[in-house]
Short mmCIF file of C-alpha atoms in Angstrom, two decimals:
data_model
loop_
_atom_site.label_atom_id
_atom_site.label_comp_id
_atom_site.label_asym_id
_atom_site.label_seq_id
_atom_site.Cartn_x
_atom_site.Cartn_y
_atom_site.Cartn_z
CA UNK A 61 47.06 82.03 250.90
CA UNK A 62 47.03 78.26 251.20
CA UNK A 63 47.97 76.81 247.82
CA UNK A 64 45.64 73.88 248.46
CA UNK A 65 42.70 76.13 249.25
CA UNK A 66 39.55 76.36 247.11
CA UNK A 67 40.38 80.00 246.36
CA UNK A 68 43.70 79.10 244.74
CA UNK A 69 42.04 76.27 242.80
CA UNK A 70 39.59 78.82 241.39
CA UNK A 71 42.43 81.12 240.33
CA UNK A 72 44.21 78.16 238.72
CA UNK A 73 41.07 77.31 236.75
CA UNK A 74 40.81 80.92 235.48
CA UNK A 75 44.24 80.74 233.85
CA UNK A 76 43.70 77.16 232.71
CA UNK A 77 40.44 77.79 230.85
CA UNK A 78 41.78 80.89 229.08
CA UNK A 79 44.91 79.10 227.82
CA UNK A 80 43.03 75.94 226.83
CA UNK A 81 40.32 77.85 224.95
CA UNK A 82 42.85 79.98 223.12
CA UNK A 83 44.88 77.00 221.94
CA UNK A 84 41.74 75.04 221.00
CA UNK A 85 40.68 77.96 218.81
CA UNK A 86 44.11 78.15 217.20
CA UNK A 87 44.00 74.45 216.42
CA UNK A 88 40.74 74.75 214.41
CA UNK A 89 41.36 78.16 212.81
CA UNK A 90 43.36 76.84 209.81
CA UNK A 91 40.59 74.38 208.92
CA UNK A 92 37.96 77.13 209.18
CA UNK A 93 40.05 79.39 206.95
CA UNK A 94 40.37 76.66 204.35
CA UNK A 95 36.61 76.00 204.45
CA UNK A 96 36.06 79.72 203.85
CA UNK A 97 38.57 79.55 200.98
CA UNK A 98 40.43 82.54 202.40
CA UNK A 99 44.09 83.34 202.15
CA UNK A 100 46.11 81.60 204.89
CA UNK A 101 47.90 84.89 205.57
CA UNK A 102 44.59 86.68 206.13
CA UNK A 103 43.55 83.98 208.60
CA UNK A 104 46.82 84.35 210.52
CA UNK A 105 46.15 88.08 210.79
CA UNK A 106 43.14 87.41 213.04
CA UNK A 107 45.51 86.40 215.82
CA UNK A 108 47.84 89.33 215.22
CA UNK A 109 44.92 91.67 216.00
CA UNK A 110 44.29 90.08 219.39
CA UNK A 111 48.01 90.10 220.23
CA UNK A 112 48.22 93.83 219.50
CA UNK A 113 45.14 94.66 221.57
CA UNK A 114 46.37 92.45 224.42
CA UNK A 115 49.66 94.36 224.54
CA UNK A 116 47.91 97.72 224.50
CA UNK A 117 45.23 96.86 227.09
CA UNK A 118 47.37 95.04 229.67
CA UNK A 119 48.63 98.16 231.52
CA UNK A 120 45.08 99.50 231.77
CA UNK A 121 43.77 96.35 233.45
CA UNK A 122 46.78 96.28 235.78
CA UNK A 123 45.95 99.81 236.99
CA UNK A 124 42.22 99.16 237.17
CA UNK A 125 42.70 96.07 239.35
CA UNK A 126 44.37 98.34 241.94
CA UNK A 127 41.31 100.59 242.16
CA UNK A 128 38.30 98.50 241.12
CA UNK A 129 39.45 95.31 242.83
CA UNK A 130 41.00 92.05 241.72
CA UNK A 131 37.81 89.98 241.70
CA UNK A 132 35.81 92.46 239.64
CA UNK A 133 38.53 92.81 237.00
CA UNK A 134 38.87 89.03 236.91
CA UNK A 135 35.15 88.73 236.21
CA UNK A 136 35.38 91.37 233.47
CA UNK A 137 38.16 89.37 231.82
CA UNK A 138 36.22 86.11 232.02
CA UNK A 139 33.11 87.77 230.62
CA UNK A 140 35.20 89.09 227.72
CA UNK A 141 36.54 85.57 227.12
CA UNK A 142 33.01 84.13 227.02
CA UNK A 143 31.69 86.85 224.67
CA UNK A 144 34.71 86.48 222.39
CA UNK A 145 34.54 82.68 222.15
CA UNK A 146 30.76 82.73 221.63
CA UNK A 147 30.99 85.47 219.02
CA UNK A 148 33.78 83.69 217.19
CA UNK A 149 31.75 80.47 217.20
CA UNK A 150 28.62 82.17 215.87
CA UNK A 151 30.57 83.94 213.15
CA UNK A 152 32.29 80.69 212.15
CA UNK A 153 28.97 78.82 212.08
CA UNK A 154 27.38 81.55 209.97
CA UNK A 155 30.14 81.27 207.41
CA UNK A 156 30.39 77.47 207.42
CA UNK A 157 26.60 77.13 206.99
CA UNK A 158 26.66 79.90 204.35
CA UNK A 159 24.23 82.07 206.27
CA UNK A 160 26.74 84.88 205.68
CA UNK A 161 29.39 85.37 203.06
CA UNK A 162 32.86 84.14 203.97
CA UNK A 163 34.33 87.66 204.09
CA UNK A 164 31.55 89.02 206.33
CA UNK A 165 31.83 86.02 208.65
CA UNK A 166 35.59 86.39 208.84
CA UNK A 167 35.32 90.10 209.67
CA UNK A 168 32.99 89.18 212.56
CA UNK A 169 35.53 86.57 213.67
CA UNK A 170 38.16 89.32 213.69
CA UNK A 171 35.87 91.48 215.83
CA UNK A 172 35.49 88.61 218.27
CA UNK A 173 39.27 88.21 218.47
CA UNK A 174 39.61 91.95 219.06
CA UNK A 175 37.24 91.63 222.02
CA UNK A 176 39.45 88.87 223.39
CA UNK A 177 42.55 91.01 222.89
CA UNK A 178 41.00 93.93 224.78
CA UNK A 179 39.56 91.96 227.70
CA UNK A 180 41.62 88.77 227.69
CA UNK A 181 44.54 90.09 229.76
CA UNK A 182 42.27 91.29 232.58
CA UNK A 183 41.69 87.88 234.17
CA UNK A 184 45.30 86.62 234.36
CA UNK A 185 46.62 89.99 235.54
CA UNK A 186 43.98 90.18 238.27
CA UNK A 187 44.63 86.56 239.24
CA UNK A 188 48.35 87.19 239.69
CA UNK A 189 47.70 90.35 241.67
CA UNK A 190 45.16 88.50 243.85
CA UNK A 191 47.81 85.92 244.73
CA UNK A 192 50.44 88.61 245.36
CA UNK A 193 48.06 90.39 247.74
CA UNK A 194 47.59 87.28 249.83
CA UNK A 195 51.00 85.58 249.96
CA UNK A 196 54.16 86.26 251.89
CA UNK A 197 57.41 86.91 249.99
CA UNK A 198 58.62 83.43 250.95
CA UNK A 199 55.45 81.82 249.58
CA UNK A 200 55.00 84.01 246.53
CA UNK A 201 57.50 82.40 244.14
CA UNK A 202 55.97 78.96 244.55
CA UNK A 203 52.44 80.37 244.29
CA UNK A 204 53.19 82.36 241.13
CA UNK A 205 54.98 79.42 239.52
CA UNK A 206 52.08 77.09 240.23
CA UNK A 207 49.59 79.64 238.91
CA UNK A 208 51.65 80.16 235.74
CA UNK A 209 51.86 76.40 235.17
CA UNK A 210 48.14 76.50 234.40
CA UNK A 211 49.10 78.17 231.11
CA UNK A 212 51.31 75.26 230.14
CA UNK A 213 48.68 72.73 231.16
CA UNK A 214 46.09 74.62 229.13
CA UNK A 215 48.19 74.36 225.98
CA UNK A 216 48.06 70.58 226.40
CA UNK A 217 44.37 70.29 227.26
CA UNK A 218 43.01 72.72 224.62
CA UNK A 219 44.25 70.99 221.44
CA UNK A 220 43.62 67.56 222.97
CA UNK A 221 39.94 68.31 223.70
CA UNK A 222 39.14 70.38 220.58
CA UNK A 223 38.58 67.41 218.22
CA UNK A 224 35.98 65.93 220.59
CA UNK A 225 33.82 69.04 220.22
CA UNK A 226 33.81 69.04 216.40
CA UNK A 227 30.31 67.54 216.36
CA UNK A 228 27.76 67.12 213.54
CA UNK A 229 25.48 70.01 214.51
CA UNK A 230 28.15 72.59 215.32
CA UNK A 231 31.09 71.39 213.20
CA UNK A 232 34.40 73.22 213.48
CA UNK A 233 32.81 75.92 215.65
CA UNK A 234 32.05 73.36 218.37
CA UNK A 235 35.25 73.93 220.42
CA UNK A 236 34.46 77.64 220.72
CA UNK A 237 30.98 76.96 222.10
CA UNK A 238 32.35 74.33 224.49
CA UNK A 239 35.05 76.58 225.95
CA UNK A 240 32.63 79.50 226.14
CA UNK A 241 30.40 77.27 228.29
CA UNK A 242 33.38 76.29 230.44
CA UNK A 243 34.15 80.00 230.80
CA UNK A 244 30.61 80.68 232.03
CA UNK A 245 31.00 77.97 234.67
CA UNK A 246 34.31 79.44 235.87
CA UNK A 247 32.81 82.96 235.88
CA UNK A 248 29.92 81.82 238.09
CA UNK A 249 32.32 80.04 240.44
CA UNK A 250 34.48 83.17 240.75
CA UNK A 251 31.40 85.30 241.41
CA UNK A 252 29.91 82.98 244.03
CA UNK A 253 32.91 81.33 245.68
CA UNK A 254 36.03 83.51 245.41
CA UNK A 255 36.55 85.65 248.55
CA UNK A 256 36.91 89.35 247.88
CA UNK A 257 37.98 90.66 251.27
CA UNK A 258 39.84 93.96 251.13
CA UNK A 259 43.62 93.94 251.39
CA UNK A 260 46.23 96.65 251.30
CA UNK A 261 47.10 96.91 247.64
CA UNK A 262 50.51 97.79 246.28
CA UNK A 263 50.31 99.31 242.78
CA UNK A 264 51.43 96.80 240.19
CA UNK A 265 54.72 97.36 238.36
CA UNK A 266 52.96 97.27 234.99
CA UNK A 267 50.49 99.93 236.10
CA UNK A 268 52.83 102.32 237.92
CA UNK A 269 56.38 102.28 236.70
CA UNK A 270 59.04 104.24 238.45
CA UNK A 271 62.45 105.26 237.20
CA UNK A 272 64.00 101.91 238.17
CA UNK A 273 64.72 99.93 235.05
CA UNK A 274 63.88 102.79 232.68
CA UNK A 275 65.66 102.21 229.37
CA UNK A 276 66.75 98.77 230.52
CA UNK A 277 66.19 97.35 227.03
CA UNK A 278 69.32 99.24 225.91
CA UNK A 279 71.45 98.01 228.82
CA UNK A 280 74.39 95.81 227.68
CA UNK A 281 73.62 93.43 230.54
CA UNK A 282 70.32 92.34 229.02
CA UNK A 283 70.47 93.46 225.39
CA UNK A 284 71.81 90.09 224.22
CA UNK A 285 69.10 88.18 226.11
CA UNK A 286 66.38 90.34 224.55
CA UNK A 287 67.75 89.85 221.03
CA UNK A 288 68.06 86.10 221.58
CA UNK A 289 64.53 85.95 222.99
CA UNK A 290 63.16 87.90 220.03
CA UNK A 291 64.75 85.46 217.56
CA UNK A 292 63.57 82.36 219.40
CA UNK A 293 60.02 83.45 220.24
CA UNK A 294 59.51 84.86 216.75
CA UNK A 295 60.50 81.53 215.19
CA UNK A 296 58.25 79.67 217.62
CA UNK A 297 55.26 81.88 216.78
CA UNK A 298 55.77 81.24 213.07
CA UNK A 299 55.97 77.47 213.67
CA UNK A 300 52.73 77.47 215.65
CA UNK A 301 50.85 79.53 213.06
CA UNK A 302 52.00 77.46 210.08
CA UNK A 303 51.44 74.07 211.76
CA UNK A 304 47.72 73.65 211.07
CA UNK A 305 47.95 74.67 207.42
CA UNK A 306 50.97 72.41 206.90
CA UNK A 307 49.18 69.38 208.35
CA UNK A 308 46.05 70.01 206.28
CA UNK A 309 48.12 70.14 203.11
CA UNK A 310 50.13 67.02 203.94
CA UNK A 311 46.96 65.07 204.72
CA UNK A 312 45.13 66.33 201.63
CA UNK A 313 47.81 64.64 199.55
CA UNK A 314 46.61 61.34 201.03
CA UNK A 315 42.93 62.11 200.37
CA UNK A 316 41.92 63.29 203.85
CA UNK A 317 39.44 66.19 203.79
CA UNK A 318 39.96 69.47 205.64
CA UNK A 319 37.26 68.78 208.24
CA UNK A 320 38.73 65.36 208.97
CA UNK A 321 42.21 66.80 209.61
CA UNK A 322 41.32 68.34 212.99
CA UNK A 323 42.25 65.31 215.16
CA UNK A 324 45.63 65.15 213.43
CA UNK A 325 46.27 68.82 214.19
CA UNK A 326 45.34 68.23 217.83
CA UNK A 327 47.76 65.29 218.04
CA UNK A 328 50.60 67.41 216.64
CA UNK A 329 49.96 70.26 219.08
CA UNK A 330 49.71 67.77 221.93
CA UNK A 331 53.06 66.24 220.91
CA UNK A 332 54.67 69.68 220.95
CA UNK A 333 53.26 70.53 224.37
CA UNK A 334 54.35 67.15 225.76
CA UNK A 335 57.89 67.68 224.43
CA UNK A 336 58.07 71.08 226.13
CA UNK A 337 56.79 69.68 229.42
CA UNK A 338 59.30 66.83 229.22
CA UNK A 339 62.11 69.34 228.79
CA UNK A 340 61.04 71.64 231.60
CA UNK A 341 59.66 69.20 234.15
CA UNK A 342 62.05 66.33 233.42
CA UNK A 343 65.29 67.10 231.60
CA UNK A 344 66.16 70.51 233.07
CA UNK A 345 65.98 69.37 236.73
CA UNK A 346 67.75 66.10 235.82
CA UNK A 347 70.62 67.64 233.85
CA UNK A 348 70.90 70.76 236.05
CA UNK A 349 71.68 72.94 233.05
CA UNK A 350 72.44 76.61 233.67
CA UNK A 351 71.03 79.51 231.59
CA UNK A 352 73.91 79.69 229.08
CA UNK A 353 73.65 75.94 228.37
CA UNK A 354 69.85 76.07 228.14
CA UNK A 355 70.04 78.83 225.55
CA UNK A 356 72.59 77.00 223.38
CA UNK A 357 70.78 73.69 223.45
CA UNK A 358 67.39 75.34 223.06
CA UNK A 359 68.25 77.31 219.93
CA UNK A 360 70.13 74.36 218.43
CA UNK A 361 67.24 71.94 218.98
CA UNK A 362 64.70 74.39 217.58
CA UNK A 363 66.97 74.86 214.56
CA UNK A 364 67.18 71.07 214.09
CA UNK A 365 63.37 70.79 214.28
CA UNK A 366 62.90 73.32 211.49
CA UNK A 367 65.48 71.56 209.33
CA UNK A 368 63.60 68.30 209.91
CA UNK A 369 60.40 69.95 208.67
CA UNK A 370 62.22 70.83 205.44
CA UNK A 371 63.92 67.48 204.93
CA UNK A 372 61.15 65.10 206.06
CA UNK A 373 57.79 66.06 204.50
CA UNK A 374 54.69 64.11 205.38
CA UNK A 375 52.50 64.11 208.47
CA UNK A 376 54.89 62.25 210.74
CA UNK A 377 57.79 64.44 209.65
CA UNK A 378 55.73 67.52 210.52
CA UNK A 379 54.81 66.17 213.96
CA UNK A 380 58.33 65.07 214.88
CA UNK A 381 59.85 68.31 213.61
CA UNK A 382 57.34 70.38 215.59
CA UNK A 383 57.99 68.31 218.73
CA UNK A 384 61.75 68.88 218.43
CA UNK A 385 61.17 72.63 217.97
CA UNK A 386 58.92 72.65 221.06
CA UNK A 387 61.52 70.81 223.13
CA UNK A 388 64.10 73.38 222.08
CA UNK A 389 61.79 76.22 223.16
CA UNK A 390 61.29 74.38 226.46
CA UNK A 391 65.03 74.73 227.06
CA UNK A 392 65.46 78.21 225.58
CA UNK A 393 62.70 80.16 227.33
CA UNK A 394 63.73 79.50 230.95
CA UNK A 395 67.33 80.01 229.81
CA UNK A 396 66.96 83.57 228.58
CA UNK A 397 64.38 84.60 231.19
CA UNK A 398 66.49 83.28 234.09
CA UNK A 399 69.70 84.60 232.57
CA UNK A 400 68.33 88.11 232.14
CA UNK A 401 66.88 88.12 235.65
CA UNK A 402 70.18 87.03 237.17
CA UNK A 403 72.03 89.75 235.24
CA UNK A 404 70.28 92.70 236.91
CA UNK A 405 69.90 94.02 240.43
CA UNK A 406 67.03 93.36 242.82
CA UNK A 407 65.38 96.74 242.24
CA UNK A 408 65.29 96.05 238.48
CA UNK A 409 63.48 92.72 238.63
CA UNK A 410 60.07 94.19 237.85
CA UNK A 411 61.40 96.00 234.81
CA UNK A 412 63.21 92.97 233.38
CA UNK A 413 60.15 90.78 233.98
CA UNK A 414 58.05 93.28 232.01
CA UNK A 415 60.56 93.27 229.15
CA UNK A 416 60.60 89.49 228.98
CA UNK A 417 56.80 89.36 229.04
CA UNK A 418 56.61 91.86 226.20
CA UNK A 419 58.52 89.47 223.94
CA UNK A 420 55.59 87.06 224.04
CA UNK A 421 53.16 89.68 222.75
CA UNK A 422 55.59 91.05 220.17
CA UNK A 423 56.34 87.60 218.81
CA UNK A 424 52.69 87.11 217.84
CA UNK A 425 52.32 90.39 215.97
CA UNK A 426 54.34 90.11 212.74
CA UNK A 427 56.02 86.64 212.78
CA UNK A 428 52.83 84.56 212.39
CA UNK A 429 51.61 86.64 209.46
CA UNK A 430 55.04 86.64 207.81
CA UNK A 431 55.45 82.91 208.41
CA UNK A 432 52.10 82.00 206.86
CA UNK A 433 52.70 84.39 203.94
CA UNK A 434 56.03 82.64 203.27
CA UNK A 435 54.26 79.28 203.49
CA UNK A 436 51.81 80.37 200.80
CA UNK A 437 54.75 81.25 198.56
CA UNK A 438 56.58 77.96 199.09
CA UNK A 439 56.11 75.18 201.65
CA UNK A 440 59.72 75.15 202.96
CA UNK A 441 60.01 78.98 203.07
CA UNK A 442 58.93 79.64 206.70
CA UNK A 443 61.12 76.83 208.00
CA UNK A 444 64.10 78.20 206.09
CA UNK A 445 63.44 81.66 207.54
CA UNK A 446 63.13 80.16 211.02
CA UNK A 447 66.37 78.25 210.51
CA UNK A 448 68.12 81.54 209.73
CA UNK A 449 66.70 83.17 212.88
CA UNK A 450 67.62 80.22 215.07
CA UNK A 451 71.09 79.93 213.56
CA UNK A 452 71.56 83.60 214.47
CA UNK A 453 70.31 82.88 218.00
CA UNK A 454 72.73 79.95 218.33
CA UNK A 455 75.62 82.06 217.05
CA UNK A 456 74.69 84.85 219.46
CA UNK A 457 75.20 82.47 222.37
CA UNK A 458 78.88 82.16 221.42
CA UNK A 459 79.54 85.65 220.01
CA UNK A 460 77.94 87.82 222.70
CA UNK A 461 80.30 87.92 225.72
CA UNK A 462 77.50 88.00 228.28
CA UNK A 463 75.60 85.10 226.70
CA UNK A 464 78.80 83.11 226.27
CA UNK A 465 79.84 83.35 229.93
CA UNK A 466 76.35 83.50 231.45
CA UNK A 467 75.28 85.70 234.37
CA UNK A 468 78.03 86.72 236.81
CA UNK A 469 78.54 84.28 239.67
CA UNK A 470 77.33 85.39 243.04
CA UNK A 471 77.90 83.59 246.36
CA UNK A 472 75.34 80.92 247.17
CA UNK A 473 73.40 81.49 243.94
CA UNK A 474 72.12 78.50 242.02
CA UNK A 475 71.41 79.42 238.39
CA UNK A 476 69.56 76.19 237.63
CA UNK A 477 65.82 76.80 237.02
CA UNK A 478 63.89 75.14 239.81
CA UNK A 479 61.55 72.18 239.25
CA UNK A 480 58.68 74.59 239.97
CA UNK A 481 59.58 76.75 236.94
CA UNK A 482 56.34 76.92 234.93
CA UNK A 483 56.50 75.24 231.53
CA UNK A 484 57.04 77.53 228.56
CA UNK A 485 54.68 75.49 226.48
CA UNK A 486 53.25 76.81 223.26
CA UNK A 487 51.85 80.15 224.23
CA UNK A 488 48.82 81.59 222.71
CA UNK A 489 49.10 84.77 220.70
CA UNK A 490 49.18 86.77 223.88
CA UNK A 491 51.97 84.79 225.26
CA UNK A 492 52.69 82.90 228.46
CA UNK A 493 51.53 85.36 231.08
#
């Protein structure tokens, strides 16, 4: 497949629109919850539902794409995205306009998020498999990295565009309607323009797992990387979920209403995404840091960002603290994913990739709900809890022998993540897939 071809551009747009829509929704959800006068913890639970369903449904869509075809499964996923975003928007409008009670509207919003969790993974899985079917081994790494970078770009575009769609007639539900419309456009383009010629399909690792890599999560070679990744991604998920509520509260102290806080939330999320991109597209290639160094600096920076959020209240303190956390995650994620990959054999690469991917889904199950619940108890509480997790992650880098020394050296192996490594920007609840 030519990476400059219209077909690849279509696949890129599929991943881009899903990531952007998901982050746009997350940026307005705290304001909607406050307008409904619901518990912040209850609002955070809406995303935990979709993360759970995403994790459960992903293997099914991986298997189905082998039999039904990549294009058809991709279209099913896009249709699920459109239905979910439209349903969420209608439910939010019904509650905001008081056509329905807040609880009933929120339940319908949860149903819409469940639909996204069930169908949302179908499109990115089918897109990746489509590329794998049509690229040579030499071309595949670059193609997959470029396709995955759409996720990082989407986390920048979604929060940046969301405030522009909070319009008088549709209010806070506007971004959902806008991205649902974008999804319809992409769905039509996939249907009409994406080639669907038959290829010889190799069953996907997530759909048909062999014995290779079985029980790898207990292997001493990767156990430290998994524990580190769980600490770091859990703290990141809590930061993302608390951010909107924190900004609303800081701005309310200055007299700014909930509905007027949306542009400020978008700016904060944009700052975090930009910090991550700067780390991964600028600093990592420039400094040529190896996995062990990336993990130490990443956890330490994320720890510093959470401490800043405690020590420097106010909107600008929140934004700067979140940006520092995001830069730390930009270092940490390629560190532990590359380190774990370099620690196992070639026949185990599929298994370790699946384990690393599972961290993204797991991190958005309990940590966001726990983080927001702690925030409701006391403003500094989630940042203190995150600081404890990140201090443990930093200590692990020096205590665990494998994390301290890094992957074993092999002849002619460069452990530095390449410039094409996709950015680990703020993932949505379903992670950076």
